[in-house]
């Protein structure tokens, strides 16, 4: 059988599924993409056995036989990427090999049996809701950087979708910082969905350039996102996300307001001489002024002064991880930032003064 597909349709489909395929895997077939040919459509499936992404593209073919095969994800992706944008691609399928032709180019790739390709066994959905893609993507981008990474508290290695009847709230924390972003939504009942770290990162990528509604469904241990022609399915983290409301400080005594861009630039300069492992930086607040200090193990130091608005009467010095602060400042896109804190040993709450739907908490550190 020979099928014909245009690169302008094939390559975007490959981009959606190839990201989930691990470069190193225990089973060779997990490095492949499954292709299923039916009617005038080609279904592409990629999986790492925890996440599965399915999408389709239009094709032309010379007979009506249904066929399936698997081929190396990276090799097929790299070949498609290297072809001209308007290329017409002809794929001939044999028993253990496919031949790819385009113009004067020819490539031969080995295949593995389609029946050996793993699939996620998912029970019927027990809960669903719809959400605008741009809204969901914005909430994920505002919070995903605070997820834990290979933390022994495995519930922190992901992101919580906390749904009420009127609000969708995304929350991520690694125990040292917390990010929260929320907005209005309509759903039938309250539900908490704990997405794994890799699933969140891939979901953000798949949502890129999609601007319509997304249908979200959950079943026992799984969550499925229907994104146009693409179906994104992931296993969920089996565990209880910590009570994040207890971490968010309230009624803080001291408030400082500063311009985001100059503060971020000063942080980036100071980070050059902060300790490599701790990334510690010292912030000293006095009325009208902020002093920023960083000292490394070689006794080299950086010092910055910034004008701020500060409502406190006494000087307060707090140590923070400079990387965590820079991540927050990158996530905020406002002109000014409000920082609330209690004393030299309290956590800091950072927010956009004109946006009550998101906030960030950074824990202090001893320097």
Short mmCIF file of C-alpha atoms in Angstrom, two decimals:
data_model
loop_
_atom_site.label_atom_id
_atom_site.label_comp_id
_atom_site.label_asym_id
_atom_site.label_seq_id
_atom_site.Cartn_x
_atom_site.Cartn_y
_atom_site.Cartn_z
CA UNK A 1 0.00 0.00 0.00
CA UNK A 2 1.14 3.55 -0.75
CA UNK A 3 -0.30 6.61 0.95
CA UNK A 4 0.28 10.27 0.12
CA UNK A 5 0.35 13.06 2.69
CA UNK A 6 1.47 16.67 2.59
CA UNK A 7 4.20 17.76 4.98
CA UNK A 8 2.16 20.80 6.08
CA UNK A 9 -0.40 18.39 7.59
CA UNK A 10 1.89 15.54 8.66
CA UNK A 11 4.56 17.50 10.51
CA UNK A 12 2.23 19.35 12.97
CA UNK A 13 0.61 15.99 13.80
CA UNK A 14 4.01 14.44 14.43
CA UNK A 15 4.99 17.34 16.68
CA UNK A 16 1.98 16.70 18.91
CA UNK A 17 2.77 13.04 19.57
CA UNK A 18 6.57 12.86 19.41
CA UNK A 19 7.14 14.86 22.62
CA UNK A 20 5.66 12.15 24.81
CA UNK A 21 8.01 9.48 23.41
CA UNK A 22 11.03 9.00 25.66
CA UNK A 23 14.48 9.06 24.08
CA UNK A 24 15.55 6.19 26.32
CA UNK A 25 13.12 3.37 27.07
CA UNK A 26 13.18 -0.22 28.30
CA UNK A 27 10.93 -1.46 25.48
CA UNK A 28 12.05 -0.64 21.91
CA UNK A 29 8.46 -0.22 20.74
CA UNK A 30 7.95 2.69 23.16
CA UNK A 31 10.37 4.62 20.94
CA UNK A 32 7.94 4.20 18.05
CA UNK A 33 4.75 5.91 16.91
CA UNK A 34 1.76 3.79 15.97
CA UNK A 35 0.15 4.68 12.62
CA UNK A 36 -3.35 3.43 11.75
CA UNK A 37 -4.68 3.95 8.23
CA UNK A 38 -8.46 3.97 7.79
CA UNK A 39 -10.54 5.65 5.08
CA UNK A 40 -8.89 8.97 4.21
CA UNK A 41 -7.40 9.48 7.69
CA UNK A 42 -4.14 8.49 9.35
CA UNK A 43 -4.20 8.14 13.15
CA UNK A 44 -0.91 8.77 14.98
CA UNK A 45 -0.41 7.51 18.56
CA UNK A 46 2.55 8.14 20.85
CA UNK A 47 2.92 6.87 24.41
CA UNK A 48 5.39 6.37 27.24
CA UNK A 49 2.95 3.94 28.99
CA UNK A 50 1.87 6.76 31.37
CA UNK A 51 0.71 9.35 28.82
CA UNK A 52 -0.88 8.74 25.43
CA UNK A 53 -1.44 11.31 22.66
CA UNK A 54 -3.60 10.59 19.61
CA UNK A 55 -4.13 12.85 16.62
CA UNK A 56 -5.16 12.49 12.97
CA UNK A 57 -4.20 13.90 9.60
CA UNK A 58 -5.71 13.69 6.12
CA UNK A 59 -4.16 11.39 3.51
CA UNK A 60 -4.66 10.05 -0.01
CA UNK A 61 -4.15 6.35 -0.76
CA UNK A 62 -4.31 3.82 -3.54
CA UNK A 63 -6.63 1.22 -1.93
CA UNK A 64 -9.16 0.85 0.91
CA UNK A 65 -7.26 -1.66 3.05
CA UNK A 66 -6.99 -0.83 6.76
CA UNK A 67 -3.43 -1.17 7.99
CA UNK A 68 -1.35 -0.35 11.08
CA UNK A 69 2.39 -0.16 11.68
CA UNK A 70 4.89 1.40 14.09
CA UNK A 71 8.04 3.27 13.18
CA UNK A 72 10.77 5.16 15.06
CA UNK A 73 9.30 8.44 16.35
CA UNK A 74 12.53 10.42 16.25
CA UNK A 75 13.66 9.22 12.83
CA UNK A 76 10.28 9.81 11.21
CA UNK A 77 10.04 13.23 12.86
CA UNK A 78 13.56 14.25 11.81
CA UNK A 79 12.99 13.15 8.20
CA UNK A 80 9.72 15.09 7.99
CA UNK A 81 11.32 18.14 9.56
CA UNK A 82 14.16 18.11 7.03
CA UNK A 83 11.85 18.01 4.00
CA UNK A 84 10.68 21.23 2.28
CA UNK A 85 7.58 22.85 3.81
CA UNK A 86 5.37 22.20 0.77
CA UNK A 87 6.68 18.68 0.17
CA UNK A 88 4.40 15.86 -0.93
CA UNK A 89 5.34 12.65 0.91
CA UNK A 90 4.64 9.14 -0.40
CA UNK A 91 4.80 6.29 2.14
CA UNK A 92 4.88 2.69 0.93
CA UNK A 93 4.17 0.08 3.62
CA UNK A 94 5.68 -3.42 3.39
CA UNK A 95 5.68 -6.15 6.04
CA UNK A 96 8.70 -5.03 8.08
CA UNK A 97 9.67 -1.75 6.44
CA UNK A 98 8.29 1.51 5.11
CA UNK A 99 9.71 3.49 2.19
CA UNK A 100 9.37 7.28 2.37
CA UNK A 101 9.72 9.21 -0.90
CA UNK A 102 9.57 12.93 -1.51
CA UNK A 103 10.91 14.53 -4.68
CA UNK A 104 14.28 12.86 -5.28
CA UNK A 105 14.67 11.81 -1.64
CA UNK A 106 14.13 8.26 -0.46
CA UNK A 107 14.28 6.80 3.07
CA UNK A 108 13.82 3.25 4.31
CA UNK A 109 12.79 2.67 7.93
CA UNK A 110 12.26 -0.53 9.87
CA UNK A 111 8.94 -1.19 11.60
CA UNK A 112 7.73 -3.18 14.61
CA UNK A 113 4.38 -5.04 14.80
CA UNK A 114 1.42 -2.79 15.58
CA UNK A 115 -0.13 -5.46 17.82
CA UNK A 116 2.83 -5.11 20.22
CA UNK A 117 2.18 -1.39 20.74
CA UNK A 118 0.89 -0.71 24.30
CA UNK A 119 -2.36 1.13 24.93
CA UNK A 120 -3.81 2.65 28.08
CA UNK A 121 -6.77 0.68 29.39
CA UNK A 122 -9.27 3.36 30.38
CA UNK A 123 -12.68 2.92 32.00
CA UNK A 124 -15.63 5.06 30.84
CA UNK A 125 -15.61 8.69 32.02
CA UNK A 126 -17.34 9.44 35.34
CA UNK A 127 -16.88 13.25 35.26
CA UNK A 128 -16.42 15.87 32.57
CA UNK A 129 -16.37 19.61 31.96
CA UNK A 130 -15.41 22.01 29.19
CA UNK A 131 -12.95 24.88 29.34
CA UNK A 132 -11.53 27.38 26.87
CA UNK A 133 -8.08 26.30 25.69
CA UNK A 134 -6.46 29.72 26.17
CA UNK A 135 -7.86 29.96 29.70
CA UNK A 136 -6.55 26.51 30.67
CA UNK A 137 -3.18 27.13 29.04
CA UNK A 138 -2.82 30.47 30.85
CA UNK A 139 -3.49 28.89 34.25
CA UNK A 140 -1.02 26.08 33.59
CA UNK A 141 1.71 28.48 32.44
CA UNK A 142 1.19 30.67 35.51
CA UNK A 143 1.83 27.77 37.89
CA UNK A 144 3.69 24.81 36.35
CA UNK A 145 7.20 26.04 37.26
CA UNK A 146 6.49 25.45 40.97
CA UNK A 147 5.96 21.69 40.56
CA UNK A 148 8.30 19.38 42.45
CA UNK A 149 10.94 17.38 40.59
CA UNK A 150 11.71 13.81 41.69
CA UNK A 151 10.53 14.65 45.20
CA UNK A 152 10.07 11.73 47.59
CA UNK A 153 6.70 13.31 48.39
CA UNK A 154 5.40 12.14 45.03
CA UNK A 155 2.17 14.16 45.31
CA UNK A 156 4.26 17.31 44.87
CA UNK A 157 5.61 16.12 41.48
CA UNK A 158 2.58 17.43 39.66
CA UNK A 159 -0.11 20.08 39.45
CA UNK A 160 -3.54 20.18 41.05
CA UNK A 161 -6.69 21.12 39.13
CA UNK A 162 -9.06 22.11 41.93
CA UNK A 163 -12.61 22.48 40.62
CA UNK A 164 -15.61 24.00 42.35
CA UNK A 165 -18.97 24.78 40.81
CA UNK A 166 -17.78 28.27 39.84
CA UNK A 167 -13.96 28.26 39.80
CA UNK A 168 -11.04 26.34 38.33
CA UNK A 169 -7.87 26.70 40.35
CA UNK A 170 -4.42 25.45 39.32
CA UNK A 171 -1.97 24.93 42.18
CA UNK A 172 1.63 23.71 42.20
CA UNK A 173 4.16 23.51 45.02
CA UNK A 174 7.51 21.83 45.67
CA UNK A 175 7.44 22.55 49.41
CA UNK A 176 9.62 25.66 49.07
CA UNK A 177 7.28 27.78 46.94
CA UNK A 178 3.68 27.75 45.77
CA UNK A 179 1.94 29.09 42.67
CA UNK A 180 -1.83 29.52 42.36
CA UNK A 181 -3.90 30.80 39.46
CA UNK A 182 -7.66 30.61 39.10
CA UNK A 183 -10.63 31.81 37.09
CA UNK A 184 -14.36 31.33 36.53
CA UNK A 185 -15.75 28.09 35.17
CA UNK A 186 -19.01 26.17 35.25
CA UNK A 187 -19.03 22.50 36.25
CA UNK A 188 -21.49 20.18 37.96
CA UNK A 189 -19.55 19.13 41.02
CA UNK A 190 -16.36 19.70 42.95
CA UNK A 191 -13.36 17.59 41.95
CA UNK A 192 -9.59 17.54 42.44
CA UNK A 193 -7.41 16.23 39.59
CA UNK A 194 -3.69 15.69 40.26
CA UNK A 195 -1.73 15.72 36.99
CA UNK A 196 1.86 14.39 36.77
CA UNK A 197 4.70 16.78 35.97
CA UNK A 198 5.42 15.45 32.47
CA UNK A 199 1.73 15.45 31.57
CA UNK A 200 1.46 19.15 32.47
CA UNK A 201 4.50 20.04 30.37
CA UNK A 202 3.22 18.08 27.36
CA UNK A 203 -0.31 19.42 27.75
CA UNK A 204 0.94 23.02 27.58
CA UNK A 205 2.78 22.15 24.37
CA UNK A 206 -0.22 20.41 22.76
CA UNK A 207 -2.53 23.32 23.67
CA UNK A 208 -0.27 25.77 21.86
CA UNK A 209 -2.01 27.47 18.88
CA UNK A 210 -5.36 25.87 19.78
CA UNK A 211 -8.06 28.41 20.63
CA UNK A 212 -11.32 26.47 20.98
CA UNK A 213 -13.01 24.55 23.77
CA UNK A 214 -11.33 21.60 25.46
CA UNK A 215 -13.37 18.76 26.95
CA UNK A 216 -11.85 17.27 30.10
CA UNK A 217 -12.95 13.82 31.27
CA UNK A 218 -11.84 11.76 34.25
CA UNK A 219 -12.19 8.07 34.95
CA UNK A 220 -10.62 5.77 37.51
CA UNK A 221 -6.97 6.86 37.67
CA UNK A 222 -6.99 8.69 34.31
CA UNK A 223 -7.71 12.10 32.82
CA UNK A 224 -8.47 12.74 29.14
CA UNK A 225 -8.32 16.07 27.29
CA UNK A 226 -10.12 16.30 23.94
CA UNK A 227 -8.37 19.07 22.01
CA UNK A 228 -9.94 19.23 18.56
CA UNK A 229 -8.60 16.25 16.57
CA UNK A 230 -6.17 15.42 19.39
CA UNK A 231 -6.90 13.26 22.43
CA UNK A 232 -4.46 13.60 25.33
CA UNK A 233 -4.72 10.92 28.04
CA UNK A 234 -2.65 10.67 31.20
CA UNK A 235 -2.53 8.56 34.33
CA UNK A 236 -3.17 10.60 37.47
CA UNK A 237 -1.04 10.79 40.60
CA UNK A 238 -2.63 8.51 43.18
CA UNK A 239 -2.39 10.49 46.39
CA UNK A 240 -3.56 13.46 48.39
CA UNK A 241 -2.29 16.92 47.46
CA UNK A 242 -1.38 18.94 50.59
CA UNK A 243 -3.82 21.49 51.99
CA UNK A 244 -2.41 24.45 50.10
CA UNK A 245 -4.76 26.94 51.77
CA UNK A 246 -2.80 26.54 55.01
CA UNK A 247 0.42 27.59 53.25
CA UNK A 248 -0.97 30.87 51.90
CA UNK A 249 -0.20 33.64 54.43
CA UNK A 250 -3.03 35.99 55.37
CA UNK A 251 -3.25 39.44 56.97
CA UNK A 252 0.45 40.17 56.61
CA UNK A 253 1.70 43.20 58.50
CA UNK A 254 4.28 44.54 56.01
CA UNK A 255 3.73 45.41 52.36
CA UNK A 256 6.29 46.48 49.77
CA UNK A 257 5.49 47.58 46.21
CA UNK A 258 8.19 47.74 43.55
CA UNK A 259 8.60 47.93 39.78
CA UNK A 260 8.86 44.38 38.42
CA UNK A 261 11.39 44.92 35.62
CA UNK A 262 14.12 46.79 37.62
CA UNK A 263 13.66 44.34 40.52
CA UNK A 264 14.06 41.34 38.20
CA UNK A 265 17.15 42.85 36.54
CA UNK A 266 18.74 43.48 39.96
CA UNK A 267 17.93 39.88 40.95
CA UNK A 268 19.59 38.52 37.80
CA UNK A 269 22.74 40.55 38.47
CA UNK A 270 22.88 39.52 42.13
CA UNK A 271 22.32 35.87 41.22
CA UNK A 272 25.70 35.83 39.48
CA UNK A 273 27.46 35.91 42.86
CA UNK A 274 24.94 33.97 44.92
CA UNK A 275 26.04 30.57 46.34
CA UNK A 276 25.74 27.89 43.66
CA UNK A 277 23.88 25.32 45.76
CA UNK A 278 21.81 27.61 47.97
CA UNK A 279 21.16 30.42 45.48
CA UNK A 280 20.60 32.56 48.56
CA UNK A 281 19.97 36.30 48.46
CA UNK A 282 19.30 38.71 51.31
CA UNK A 283 16.59 41.39 51.04
CA UNK A 284 16.55 44.28 53.54
CA UNK A 285 13.45 46.48 53.60
CA UNK A 286 13.50 50.00 54.96
CA UNK A 287 11.04 52.85 54.28
CA UNK A 288 11.49 53.87 50.64
CA UNK A 289 14.41 51.54 49.93
CA UNK A 290 15.29 47.89 49.34
CA UNK A 291 18.81 46.55 49.67
CA UNK A 292 19.72 43.31 47.91
CA UNK A 293 22.86 41.37 48.88
CA UNK A 294 24.43 38.13 47.68
CA UNK A 295 27.65 36.55 48.97
CA UNK A 296 29.25 33.31 47.77
CA UNK A 297 31.66 30.88 49.42
CA UNK A 298 34.65 32.72 47.93
CA UNK A 299 33.64 35.86 49.83
CA UNK A 300 32.63 37.64 46.63
CA UNK A 301 29.53 39.76 46.94
CA UNK A 302 26.94 41.75 45.03
CA UNK A 303 24.95 44.71 46.35
CA UNK A 304 21.93 46.47 44.83
CA UNK A 305 19.67 49.32 46.01
CA UNK A 306 16.16 49.93 44.71
CA UNK A 307 13.48 52.48 45.41
CA UNK A 308 10.26 50.91 46.71
CA UNK A 309 7.08 51.74 48.55
CA UNK A 310 7.17 50.15 52.00
CA UNK A 311 4.60 50.59 54.74
CA UNK A 312 6.70 49.18 57.59
CA UNK A 313 8.30 51.31 60.30
CA UNK A 314 11.13 48.91 61.12
CA UNK A 315 13.90 47.39 59.07
CA UNK A 316 13.24 43.78 58.04
CA UNK A 317 15.81 41.42 56.49
CA UNK A 318 14.75 38.13 54.87
CA UNK A 319 16.73 35.49 52.95
CA UNK A 320 15.28 33.86 49.83
CA UNK A 321 16.25 31.55 47.00
CA UNK A 322 16.91 33.96 44.12
CA UNK A 323 15.89 31.39 41.48
CA UNK A 324 12.42 31.06 43.02
CA UNK A 325 11.97 34.83 42.97
CA UNK A 326 13.08 35.13 39.34
CA UNK A 327 10.62 32.37 38.33
CA UNK A 328 7.77 34.34 39.93
CA UNK A 329 8.84 37.58 38.27
CA UNK A 330 8.94 35.79 34.91
CA UNK A 331 5.43 34.46 35.46
CA UNK A 332 4.04 37.87 36.37
CA UNK A 333 3.55 40.24 33.44
CA UNK A 334 2.51 43.32 35.39
CA UNK A 335 4.32 46.65 35.80
CA UNK A 336 4.40 46.60 39.62
CA UNK A 337 4.54 43.75 42.12
CA UNK A 338 3.18 43.71 45.67
CA UNK A 339 5.10 41.68 48.24
CA UNK A 340 3.55 40.95 51.64
CA UNK A 341 5.43 39.50 54.62
CA UNK A 342 5.29 39.42 58.41
CA UNK A 343 8.87 39.37 59.69
CA UNK A 344 12.38 38.11 58.94
CA UNK A 345 11.37 34.45 59.26
CA UNK A 346 8.05 34.54 57.42
CA UNK A 347 7.21 33.49 53.89
CA UNK A 348 6.51 36.14 51.26
CA UNK A 349 3.35 36.49 49.20
CA UNK A 350 3.82 38.09 45.77
CA UNK A 351 1.01 39.24 43.51
CA UNK A 352 -0.10 41.57 40.77
CA UNK A 353 -1.95 44.48 42.47
CA UNK A 354 -4.51 44.47 39.63
CA UNK A 355 -5.08 40.69 39.47
CA UNK A 356 -6.69 38.88 42.40
CA UNK A 357 -6.83 35.57 40.54
CA UNK A 358 -3.22 34.51 41.05
CA UNK A 359 -0.62 34.62 43.79
CA UNK A 360 2.79 33.21 44.62
CA UNK A 361 4.30 32.19 47.95
CA UNK A 362 8.06 31.85 48.50
CA UNK A 363 9.42 30.36 51.71
CA UNK A 364 12.35 32.10 53.46
CA UNK A 365 15.78 30.55 53.94
CA UNK A 366 18.53 31.00 56.47
CA UNK A 367 21.69 32.66 55.19
#
